Coordinates of C-alpha atoms and ligand atoms in Angstrom, one line a residue:
X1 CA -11.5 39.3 -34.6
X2 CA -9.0 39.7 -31.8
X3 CA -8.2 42.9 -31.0
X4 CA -4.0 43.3 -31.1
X5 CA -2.3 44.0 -28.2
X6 CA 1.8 44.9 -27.6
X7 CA 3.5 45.7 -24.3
X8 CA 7.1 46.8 -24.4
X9 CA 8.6 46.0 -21.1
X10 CA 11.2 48.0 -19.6
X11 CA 13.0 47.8 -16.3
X12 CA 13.2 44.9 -13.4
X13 CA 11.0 41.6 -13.0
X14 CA 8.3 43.0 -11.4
X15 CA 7.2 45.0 -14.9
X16 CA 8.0 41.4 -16.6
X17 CA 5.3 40.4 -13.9
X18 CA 2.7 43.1 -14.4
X19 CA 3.1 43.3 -17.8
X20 CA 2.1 39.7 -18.5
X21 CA -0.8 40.4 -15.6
X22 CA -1.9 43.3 -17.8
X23 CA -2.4 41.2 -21.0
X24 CA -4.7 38.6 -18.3
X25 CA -6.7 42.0 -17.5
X26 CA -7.2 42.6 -21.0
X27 CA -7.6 39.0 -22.3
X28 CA -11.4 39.3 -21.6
X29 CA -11.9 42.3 -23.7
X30 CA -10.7 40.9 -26.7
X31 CA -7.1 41.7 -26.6
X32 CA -4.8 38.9 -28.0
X33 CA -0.6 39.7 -27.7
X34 CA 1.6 40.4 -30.5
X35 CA 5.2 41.2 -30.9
X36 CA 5.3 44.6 -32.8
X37 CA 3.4 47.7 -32.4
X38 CA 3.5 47.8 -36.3
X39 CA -0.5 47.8 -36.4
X40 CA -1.9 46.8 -32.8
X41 CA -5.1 48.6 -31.3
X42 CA -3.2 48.8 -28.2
X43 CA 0.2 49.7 -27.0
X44 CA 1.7 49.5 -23.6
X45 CA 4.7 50.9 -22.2
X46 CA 5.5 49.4 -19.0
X47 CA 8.5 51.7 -17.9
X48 CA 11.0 52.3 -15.6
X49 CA 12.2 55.3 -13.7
X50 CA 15.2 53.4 -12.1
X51 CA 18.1 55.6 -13.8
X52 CA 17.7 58.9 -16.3
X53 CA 18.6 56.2 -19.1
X54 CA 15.9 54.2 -18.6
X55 CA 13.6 57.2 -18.2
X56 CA 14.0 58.8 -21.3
X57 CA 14.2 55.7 -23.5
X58 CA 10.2 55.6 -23.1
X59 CA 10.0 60.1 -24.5
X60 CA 12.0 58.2 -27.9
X61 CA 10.3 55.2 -28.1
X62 CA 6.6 57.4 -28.1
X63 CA 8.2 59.3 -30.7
X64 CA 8.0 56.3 -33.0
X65 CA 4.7 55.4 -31.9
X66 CA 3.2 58.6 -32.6
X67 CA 2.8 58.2 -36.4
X68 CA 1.9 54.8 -36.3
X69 CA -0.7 55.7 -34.2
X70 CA -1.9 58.6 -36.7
X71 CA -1.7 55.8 -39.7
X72 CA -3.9 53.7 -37.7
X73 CA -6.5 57.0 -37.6
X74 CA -6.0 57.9 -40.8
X75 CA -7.0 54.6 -41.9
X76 CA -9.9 54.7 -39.8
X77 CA -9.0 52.9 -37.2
X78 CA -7.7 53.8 -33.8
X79 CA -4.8 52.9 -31.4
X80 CA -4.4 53.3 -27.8
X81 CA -1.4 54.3 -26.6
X82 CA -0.6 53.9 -22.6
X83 CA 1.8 54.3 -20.8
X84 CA 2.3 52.4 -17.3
X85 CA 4.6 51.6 -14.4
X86 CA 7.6 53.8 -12.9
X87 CA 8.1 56.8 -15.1
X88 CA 3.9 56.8 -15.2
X89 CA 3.9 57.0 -11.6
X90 CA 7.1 59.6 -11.2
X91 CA 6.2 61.6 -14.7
X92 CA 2.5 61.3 -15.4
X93 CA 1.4 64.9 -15.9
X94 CA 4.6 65.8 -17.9
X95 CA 4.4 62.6 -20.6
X96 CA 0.4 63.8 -20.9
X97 CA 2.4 67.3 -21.8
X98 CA 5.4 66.7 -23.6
X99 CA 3.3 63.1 -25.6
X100 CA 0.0 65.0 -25.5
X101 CA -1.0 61.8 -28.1
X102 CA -0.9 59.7 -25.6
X103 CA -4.2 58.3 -24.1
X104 CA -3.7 56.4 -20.7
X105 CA -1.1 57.1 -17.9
X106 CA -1.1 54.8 -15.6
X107 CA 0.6 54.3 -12.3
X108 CA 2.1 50.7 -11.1
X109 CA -1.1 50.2 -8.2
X110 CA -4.1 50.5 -11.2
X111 CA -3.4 48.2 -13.4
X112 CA -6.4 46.9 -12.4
X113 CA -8.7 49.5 -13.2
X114 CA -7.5 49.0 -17.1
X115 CA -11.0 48.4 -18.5
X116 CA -12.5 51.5 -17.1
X117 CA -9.7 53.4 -18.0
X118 CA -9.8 52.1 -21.7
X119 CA -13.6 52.9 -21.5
X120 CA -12.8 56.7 -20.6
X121 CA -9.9 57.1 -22.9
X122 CA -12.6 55.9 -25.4
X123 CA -15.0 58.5 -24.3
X124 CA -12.3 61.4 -24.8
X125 CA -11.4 60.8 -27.8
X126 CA -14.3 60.6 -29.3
X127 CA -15.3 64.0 -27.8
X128 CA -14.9 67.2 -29.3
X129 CA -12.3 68.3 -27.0
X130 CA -8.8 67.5 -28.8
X131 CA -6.6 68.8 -26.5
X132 CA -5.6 67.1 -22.9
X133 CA -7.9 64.1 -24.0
X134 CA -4.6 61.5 -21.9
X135 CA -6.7 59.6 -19.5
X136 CA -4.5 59.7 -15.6
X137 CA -4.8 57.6 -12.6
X138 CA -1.8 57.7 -10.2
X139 CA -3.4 56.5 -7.4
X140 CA -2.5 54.1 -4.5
X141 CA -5.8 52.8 -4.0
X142 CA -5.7 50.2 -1.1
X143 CA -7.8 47.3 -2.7
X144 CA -5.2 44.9 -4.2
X145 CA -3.8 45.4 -7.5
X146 CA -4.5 42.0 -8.7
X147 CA -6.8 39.7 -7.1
X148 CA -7.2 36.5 -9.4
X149 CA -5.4 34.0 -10.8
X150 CA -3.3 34.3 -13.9
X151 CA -4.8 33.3 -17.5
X152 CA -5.0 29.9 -17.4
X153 CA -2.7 29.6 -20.1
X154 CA 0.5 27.8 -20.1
X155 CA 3.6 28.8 -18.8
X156 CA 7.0 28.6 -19.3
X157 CA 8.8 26.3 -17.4
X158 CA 10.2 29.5 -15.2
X159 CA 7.8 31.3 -13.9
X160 CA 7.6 34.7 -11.8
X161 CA 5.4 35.3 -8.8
X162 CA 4.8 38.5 -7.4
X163 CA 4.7 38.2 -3.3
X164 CA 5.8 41.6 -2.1
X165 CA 5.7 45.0 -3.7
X166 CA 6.8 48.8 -2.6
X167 CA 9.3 49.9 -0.3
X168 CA 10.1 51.8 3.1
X169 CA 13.8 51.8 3.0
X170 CA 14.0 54.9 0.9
X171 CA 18.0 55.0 0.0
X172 CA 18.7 58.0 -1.2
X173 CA 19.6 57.5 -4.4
X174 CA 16.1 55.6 -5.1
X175 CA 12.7 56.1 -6.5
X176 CA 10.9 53.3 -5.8
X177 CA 9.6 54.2 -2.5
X178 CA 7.9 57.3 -4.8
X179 CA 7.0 55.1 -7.6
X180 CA 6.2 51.5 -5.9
X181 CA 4.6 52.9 -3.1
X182 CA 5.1 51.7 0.6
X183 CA 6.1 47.8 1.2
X184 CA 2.8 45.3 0.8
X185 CA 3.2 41.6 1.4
X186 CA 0.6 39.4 -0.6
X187 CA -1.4 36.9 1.9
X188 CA 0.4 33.6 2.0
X189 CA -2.6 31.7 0.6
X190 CA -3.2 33.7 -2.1
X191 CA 0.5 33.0 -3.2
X192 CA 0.5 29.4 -3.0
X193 CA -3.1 29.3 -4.6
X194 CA -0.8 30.8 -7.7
X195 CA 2.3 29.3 -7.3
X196 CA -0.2 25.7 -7.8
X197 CA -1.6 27.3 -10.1
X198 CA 1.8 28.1 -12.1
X199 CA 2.8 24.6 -11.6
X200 CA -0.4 23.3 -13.1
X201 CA 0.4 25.3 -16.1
X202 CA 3.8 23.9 -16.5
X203 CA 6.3 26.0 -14.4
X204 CA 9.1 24.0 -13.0
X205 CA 10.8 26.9 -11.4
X206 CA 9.1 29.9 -9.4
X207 CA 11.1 33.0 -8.8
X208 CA 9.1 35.1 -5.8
X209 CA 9.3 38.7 -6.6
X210 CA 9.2 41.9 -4.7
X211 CA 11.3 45.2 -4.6
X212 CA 12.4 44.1 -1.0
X213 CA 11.5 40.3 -1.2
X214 CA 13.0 39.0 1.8
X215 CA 11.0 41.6 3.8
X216 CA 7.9 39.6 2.9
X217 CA 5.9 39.4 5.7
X218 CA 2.4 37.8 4.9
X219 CA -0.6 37.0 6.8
X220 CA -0.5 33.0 7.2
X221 CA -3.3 31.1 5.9
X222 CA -6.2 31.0 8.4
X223 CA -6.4 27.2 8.2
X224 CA -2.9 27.0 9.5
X225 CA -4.7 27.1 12.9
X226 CA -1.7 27.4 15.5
X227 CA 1.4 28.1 13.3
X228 CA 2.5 31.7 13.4
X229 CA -0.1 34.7 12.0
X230 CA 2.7 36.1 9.6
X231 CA 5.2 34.5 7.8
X232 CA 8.7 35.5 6.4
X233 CA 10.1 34.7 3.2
X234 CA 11.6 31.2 4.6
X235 CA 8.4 29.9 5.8
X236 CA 6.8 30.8 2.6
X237 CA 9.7 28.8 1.0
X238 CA 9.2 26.1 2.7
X239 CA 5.3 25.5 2.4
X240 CA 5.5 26.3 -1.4
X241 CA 8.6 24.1 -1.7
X242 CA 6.1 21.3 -0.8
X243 CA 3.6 21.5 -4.1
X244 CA 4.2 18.6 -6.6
X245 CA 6.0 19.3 -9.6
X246 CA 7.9 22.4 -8.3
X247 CA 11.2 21.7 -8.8
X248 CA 13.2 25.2 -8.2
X249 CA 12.6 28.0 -6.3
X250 CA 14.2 31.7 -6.5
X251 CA 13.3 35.2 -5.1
X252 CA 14.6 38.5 -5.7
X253 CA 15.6 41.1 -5.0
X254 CA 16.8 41.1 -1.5
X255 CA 18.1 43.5 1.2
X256 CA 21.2 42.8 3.6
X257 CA 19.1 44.5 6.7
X258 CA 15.8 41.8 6.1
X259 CA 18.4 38.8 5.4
X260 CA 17.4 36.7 8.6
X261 CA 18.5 33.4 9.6
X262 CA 15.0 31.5 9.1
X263 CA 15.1 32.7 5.2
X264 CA 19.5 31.3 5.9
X265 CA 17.8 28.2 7.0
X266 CA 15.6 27.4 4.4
X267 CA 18.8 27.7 2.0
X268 CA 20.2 25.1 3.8
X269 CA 17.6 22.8 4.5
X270 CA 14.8 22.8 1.6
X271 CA 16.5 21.6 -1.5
X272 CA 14.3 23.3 -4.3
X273 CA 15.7 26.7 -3.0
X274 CA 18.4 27.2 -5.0
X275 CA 22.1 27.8 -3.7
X276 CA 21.7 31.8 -5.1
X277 CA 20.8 34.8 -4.0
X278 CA 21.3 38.3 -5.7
X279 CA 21.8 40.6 -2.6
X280 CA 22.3 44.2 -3.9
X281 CA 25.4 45.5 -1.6
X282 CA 26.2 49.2 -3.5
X283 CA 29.1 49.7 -2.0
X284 CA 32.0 48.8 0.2
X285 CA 32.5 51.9 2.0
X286 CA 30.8 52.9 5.1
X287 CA 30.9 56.3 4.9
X288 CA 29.2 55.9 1.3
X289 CA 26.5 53.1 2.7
X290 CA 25.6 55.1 5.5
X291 CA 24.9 58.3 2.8
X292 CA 23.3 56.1 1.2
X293 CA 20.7 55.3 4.0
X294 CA 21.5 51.8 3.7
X295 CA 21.3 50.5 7.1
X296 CA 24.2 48.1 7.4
X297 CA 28.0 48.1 7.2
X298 CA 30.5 46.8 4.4
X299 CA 31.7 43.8 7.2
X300 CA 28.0 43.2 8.3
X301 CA 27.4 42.5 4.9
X302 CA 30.9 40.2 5.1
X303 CA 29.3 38.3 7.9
X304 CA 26.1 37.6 6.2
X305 CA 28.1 35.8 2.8
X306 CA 29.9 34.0 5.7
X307 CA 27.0 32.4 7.1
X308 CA 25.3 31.4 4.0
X309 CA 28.5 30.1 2.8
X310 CA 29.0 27.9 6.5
X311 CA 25.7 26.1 5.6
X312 CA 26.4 25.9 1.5
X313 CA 29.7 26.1 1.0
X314 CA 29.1 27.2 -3.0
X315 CA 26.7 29.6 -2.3
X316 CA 26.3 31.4 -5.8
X317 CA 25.8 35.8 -4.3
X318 CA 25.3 38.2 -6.9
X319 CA 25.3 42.2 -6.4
X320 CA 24.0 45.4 -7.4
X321 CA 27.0 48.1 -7.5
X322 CA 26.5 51.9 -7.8
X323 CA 29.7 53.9 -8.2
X324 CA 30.3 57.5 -7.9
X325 CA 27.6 58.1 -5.4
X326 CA 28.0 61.9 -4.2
X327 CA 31.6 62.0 -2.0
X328 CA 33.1 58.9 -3.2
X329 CA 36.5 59.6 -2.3
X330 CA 39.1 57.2 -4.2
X331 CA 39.9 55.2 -0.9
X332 CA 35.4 54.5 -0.5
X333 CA 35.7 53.5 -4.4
X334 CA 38.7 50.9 -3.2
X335 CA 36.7 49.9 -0.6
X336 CA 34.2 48.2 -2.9
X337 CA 37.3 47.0 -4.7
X338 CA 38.1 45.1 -1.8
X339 CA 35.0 43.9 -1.1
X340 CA 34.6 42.3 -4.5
X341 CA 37.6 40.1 -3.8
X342 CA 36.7 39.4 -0.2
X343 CA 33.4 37.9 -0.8
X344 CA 33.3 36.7 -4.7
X345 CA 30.4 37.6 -6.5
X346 CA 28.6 35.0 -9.2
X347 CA 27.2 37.8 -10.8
X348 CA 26.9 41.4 -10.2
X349 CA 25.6 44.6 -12.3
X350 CA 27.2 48.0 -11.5
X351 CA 26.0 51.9 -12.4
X352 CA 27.2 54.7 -12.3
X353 CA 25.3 56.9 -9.8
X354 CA 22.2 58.8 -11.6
X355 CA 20.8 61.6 -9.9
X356 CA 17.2 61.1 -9.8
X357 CA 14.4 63.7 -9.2
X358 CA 13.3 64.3 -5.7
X359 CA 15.2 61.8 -4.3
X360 CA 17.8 63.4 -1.5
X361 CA 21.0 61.6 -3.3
X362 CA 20.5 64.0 -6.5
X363 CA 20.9 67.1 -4.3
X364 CA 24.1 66.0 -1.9
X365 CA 27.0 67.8 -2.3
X366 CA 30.1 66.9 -3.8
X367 CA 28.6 65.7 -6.8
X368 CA 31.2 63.1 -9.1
X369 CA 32.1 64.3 -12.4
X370 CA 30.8 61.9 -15.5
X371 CA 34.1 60.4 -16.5
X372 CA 35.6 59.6 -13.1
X373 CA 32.1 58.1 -12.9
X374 CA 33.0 56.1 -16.3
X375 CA 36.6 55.4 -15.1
X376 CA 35.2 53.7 -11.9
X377 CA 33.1 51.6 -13.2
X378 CA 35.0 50.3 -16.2
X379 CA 37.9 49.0 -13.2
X380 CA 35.0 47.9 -11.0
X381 CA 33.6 46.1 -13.7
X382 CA 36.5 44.3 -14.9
X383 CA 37.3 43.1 -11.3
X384 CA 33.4 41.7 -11.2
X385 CA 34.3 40.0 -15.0
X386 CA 37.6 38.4 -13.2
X387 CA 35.2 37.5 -10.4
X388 CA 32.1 36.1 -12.2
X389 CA 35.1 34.0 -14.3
X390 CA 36.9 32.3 -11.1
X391 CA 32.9 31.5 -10.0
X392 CA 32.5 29.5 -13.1
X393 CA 35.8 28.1 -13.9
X394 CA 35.1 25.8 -10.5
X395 CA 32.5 24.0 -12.7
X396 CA 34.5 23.3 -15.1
X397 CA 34.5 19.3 -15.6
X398 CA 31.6 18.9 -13.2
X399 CA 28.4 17.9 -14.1
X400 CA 25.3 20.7 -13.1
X401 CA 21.3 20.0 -13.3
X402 CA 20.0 22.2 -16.1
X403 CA 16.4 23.5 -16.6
X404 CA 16.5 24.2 -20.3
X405 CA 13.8 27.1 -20.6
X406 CA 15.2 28.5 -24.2
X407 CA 16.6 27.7 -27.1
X408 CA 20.4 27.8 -27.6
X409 CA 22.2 30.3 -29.9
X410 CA 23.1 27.4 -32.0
X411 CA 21.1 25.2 -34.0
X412 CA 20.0 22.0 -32.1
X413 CA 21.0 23.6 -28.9
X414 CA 19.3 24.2 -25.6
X415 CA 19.8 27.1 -23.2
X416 CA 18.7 27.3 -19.3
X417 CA 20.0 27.7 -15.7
X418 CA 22.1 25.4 -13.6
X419 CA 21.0 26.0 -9.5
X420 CA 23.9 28.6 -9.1
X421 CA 22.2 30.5 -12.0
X422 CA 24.9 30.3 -14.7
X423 CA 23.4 30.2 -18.3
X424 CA 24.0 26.8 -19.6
X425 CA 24.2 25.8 -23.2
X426 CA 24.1 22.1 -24.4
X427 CA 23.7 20.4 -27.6
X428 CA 20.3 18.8 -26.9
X429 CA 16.6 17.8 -28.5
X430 CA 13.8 20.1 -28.1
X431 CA 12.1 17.1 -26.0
X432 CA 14.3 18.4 -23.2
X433 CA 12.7 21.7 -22.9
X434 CA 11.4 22.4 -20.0
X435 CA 12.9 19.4 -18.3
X436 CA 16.0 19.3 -15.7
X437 CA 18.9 17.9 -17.5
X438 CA 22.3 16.7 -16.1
X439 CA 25.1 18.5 -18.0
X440 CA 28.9 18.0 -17.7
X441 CA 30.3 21.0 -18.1
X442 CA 33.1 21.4 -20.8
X443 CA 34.1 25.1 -21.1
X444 CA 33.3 28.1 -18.9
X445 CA 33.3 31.6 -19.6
X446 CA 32.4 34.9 -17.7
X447 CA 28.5 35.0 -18.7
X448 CA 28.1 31.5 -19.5
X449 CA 29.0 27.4 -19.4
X450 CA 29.3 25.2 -22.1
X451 CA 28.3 21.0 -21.9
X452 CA 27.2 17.9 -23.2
X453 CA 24.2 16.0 -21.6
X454 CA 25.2 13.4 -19.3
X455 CA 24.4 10.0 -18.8
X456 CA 22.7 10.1 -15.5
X457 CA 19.9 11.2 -13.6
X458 CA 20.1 15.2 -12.9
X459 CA 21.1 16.0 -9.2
X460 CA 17.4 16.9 -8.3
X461 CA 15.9 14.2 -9.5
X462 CA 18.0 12.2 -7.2
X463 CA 17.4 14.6 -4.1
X464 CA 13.6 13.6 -4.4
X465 CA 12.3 16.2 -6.1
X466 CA 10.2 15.4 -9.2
X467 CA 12.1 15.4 -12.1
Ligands
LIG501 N1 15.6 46.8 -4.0 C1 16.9 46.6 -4.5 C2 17.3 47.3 -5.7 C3 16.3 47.9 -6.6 S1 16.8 49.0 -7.9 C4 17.9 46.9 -3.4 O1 17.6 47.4 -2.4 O2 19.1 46.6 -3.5 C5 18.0 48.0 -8.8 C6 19.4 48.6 -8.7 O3 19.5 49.7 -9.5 C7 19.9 48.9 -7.4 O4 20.4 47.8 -6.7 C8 21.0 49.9 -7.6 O5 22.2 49.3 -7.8 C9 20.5 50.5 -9.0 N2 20.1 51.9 -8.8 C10 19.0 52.3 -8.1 N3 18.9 53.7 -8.2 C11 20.0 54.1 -8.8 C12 20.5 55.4 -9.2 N4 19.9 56.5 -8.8 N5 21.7 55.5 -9.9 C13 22.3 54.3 -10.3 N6 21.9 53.1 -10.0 C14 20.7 53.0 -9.3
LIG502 FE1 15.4 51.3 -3.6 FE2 16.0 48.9 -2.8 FE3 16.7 51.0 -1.3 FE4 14.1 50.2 -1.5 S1 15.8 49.1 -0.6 S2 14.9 52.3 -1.6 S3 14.1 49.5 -3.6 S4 17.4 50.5 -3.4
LIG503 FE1 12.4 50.3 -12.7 FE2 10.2 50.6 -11.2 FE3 11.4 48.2 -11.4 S1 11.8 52.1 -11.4 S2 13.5 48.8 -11.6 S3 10.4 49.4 -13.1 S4 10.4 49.1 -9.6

């Protein structure tokens, strides 16, 4: 019988990514997936370190694994209880002391040395020695983390692809230089062999992943005898934009420094990149950016939306925010203010600034107190709600291509993403999921739009693409 397996999945993409890689790694020892930890011979946490929050959900959520790990024993049977990704990496010695229950810590580079670990974990527990049994491997161990091909299962019809991982930018509120390690681009043939690969299993849509994806820098495939030896993001675009069947293409999450103008090109000229890009900006105000260790300025970062919008007039951008960074003055907080209504954001998330430790941000000066923190980013927020509203309410009455990916909330309804990104939800049969459908649009909101399906082709299909 299967063995049962549960990952809970915290943080950005890239865990989404790994944790769904980790359940490949697994597949050939017997480990099947399940959707509660209830009575599974495995449990996962794939965390994140990204914000205290997010940290110390993964100390509660052990606490509720413990005893249905010691049913599991008491019942003769055994669970094992890891823990992986960002906090793993940032934490690992302290979860082994303050969850000494727990059996594998794992850092975000080893997931492919699962087996072994699960082998060794094995092997300590069923030794005499009780105490500091966990099983830890931190490393950054240079062969590549994963070096096959997915489970040749099926996919949904979005799918994510990891091209580019770590970083060297090392803002200085940020851990994931520490946890992610430094920046690695995937070879360009090994991620078109995938993205085929995807497509064969059904994705429509591949969204290319990596904590700095439009650094991606990857060695060209050796037959491409001639063509450049690396390639950037936009060449990668374009090649992958070529496989049959791939409708949409998406990457995230960029940086304003790596946005160059091949990757602005592609935008304009391959149609199955989509018209959106989420590029974080954090703040309006110099003073703050350059604290930050950001590397650009509030109107470079102007001048960039203003070249994307020249050669796509509707460009969708969407932002990252962080308020109350150390020294945020009221005029550096209106700053961003003004930057949200200069530029226009689709979409946009916003923090409050969470000291993190070891990285320099947490030890600046000048510290903000918690509810001017709070204050700012309730006004910044509803500015961004006004924003994301005036973004949508130009669709209102048009008609936008649809990939329906999920159900609706409604009965006999569909739910998926129009090319700008907006969640779309349409009365529809389930024969449309997965499929690009041509919506009109009837109401907007500020998260969402609202159609019927329409009575002709979808935009795509028309541009050439298959549909
Ligand atoms: N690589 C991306 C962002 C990765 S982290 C970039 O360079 O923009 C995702 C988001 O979390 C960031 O954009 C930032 O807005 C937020 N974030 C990161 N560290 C944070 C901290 N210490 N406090 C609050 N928000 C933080
Ligand atoms: Fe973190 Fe992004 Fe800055 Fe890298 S570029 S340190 S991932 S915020
Ligand atoms: Fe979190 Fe690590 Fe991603 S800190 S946001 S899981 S890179």
């Amino acid at each position: 019988m299967a063995k049962k397996l549960f990952i809970k999945t915290y943080g950005c993409q890239m865990n989404v990514y790994d944790s769904a890689r980790m359940a490949d790694v697994l597949a050939p020892l017997g480990y099947a997936s399940v959707d509660t930890a209830e009575d599974a011979d495995m449990v996962i946490l794939n965390t994140c370190h990204i914000r205290e929050k997010a940290a110390e959900k993964v100390f509660s959520d052990l606490g509720r694994l413990r005893p249905l790990k010691e049913r599991k024993e008491r019942l003769g049977g055994n669970m094992v209880l890891a823990v992986a990704g960002c906090v793993a990496q940032a934490e690992g010695a302290e979860i082994l002391r303050r969850a000494p229950y727990v059996d594998i810590v794992l850092g975000p580079q080893t997931y492919h040395r699962l087996p072994e670990m699960i082998a060794r974990a094995a092997r300590a527990a069923s030794s005499e020695v009780k105490s500091g049994r966990g099983v830890i491997d931190t490393d950054f161990p240079v062969e590549p983390k994963f070096d096959f091909l997915p489970d040749p299962g099926v996919s949904g019809p979005s799918a994510y692809l990891s091209v580019q991982e770590g970083c060297d930018k090392f803002c200085t509120f940020c851990v994931v230089p520490y946890t992610r390690g430094a920046e690695f681009s995937r070879p360009a043939a090994d991620v078109l062999a995938e993205a085929r690969h995807l497509v064969a299993q059904g994705a429509r849509e591949i969204v290319l992943l990596g904590q700095n994806v439009n650094a991606y820098h990857g060695q060209a495939p050796k037959s491409r005898a001639g063509s450049a030896r690396v390639w950037g993001l936009g060449r990668l675009m374009l090649e992958a934009a070529g496989i049959e069947g791939l409708s949409r293409l998406r990457y995230t999450t960029s940086h304003p420094a790596d946005m160059d103008d091949d990757l602005i090109r592609a935008h304009a000229e391959v149609p199955a990149v989509m018209p959106f890009l989420h590029l974080p900006v954090q703040s309006g105000s110099d003073s703050v950016l350059a604290a930050m260790n950001r590397r650009y300025t509030a109107d470079d970062y102007r001048r960039i939306a203003d070249k994307l919008r020249k050669v796509l007039p509707d460009m969708a951008l969407a932002s990252d925010f962080i308020v109350g960074f150390p020294g945020e003055s009221r005029a550096d907080f209106e700053a961003t203010l003004k930057l949200v209504e200069d530029v226009g954001f689709a979409q946009a998330y916003s923090f409050k600034f969470s000291p993190r430790p070891g990285t320099p941000a947490a030890a600046m000066e000048q510290q903000i107190a918690e509810n001017e923190k709070a204050a700012r980013l309730a006004e910044l927020r509803a500015l961004i709600e006004r924003s994301q509203a005036a973004f949508n309410a130009r669709f209102a009455g048009k008609t936008v291509a649809v990939l329906f990916d999920r159900k609706g909330s409604r009965a006999n309804q569909l739910a998926g993403r129009s090319p700008h990104m907006q969640a779309v939800h349409a009365a529809a049969p389930d024969s449309l999921f997965g499929a690009i459908a041509q919506v009109e649009v009837e109401r907007t909101a500020v998260n969402s739009l609202t159609g019927r399906i329409g009575p002709h082709p979808a935009p795509e299909a028309r541009a050439g693409a298959a549909a």
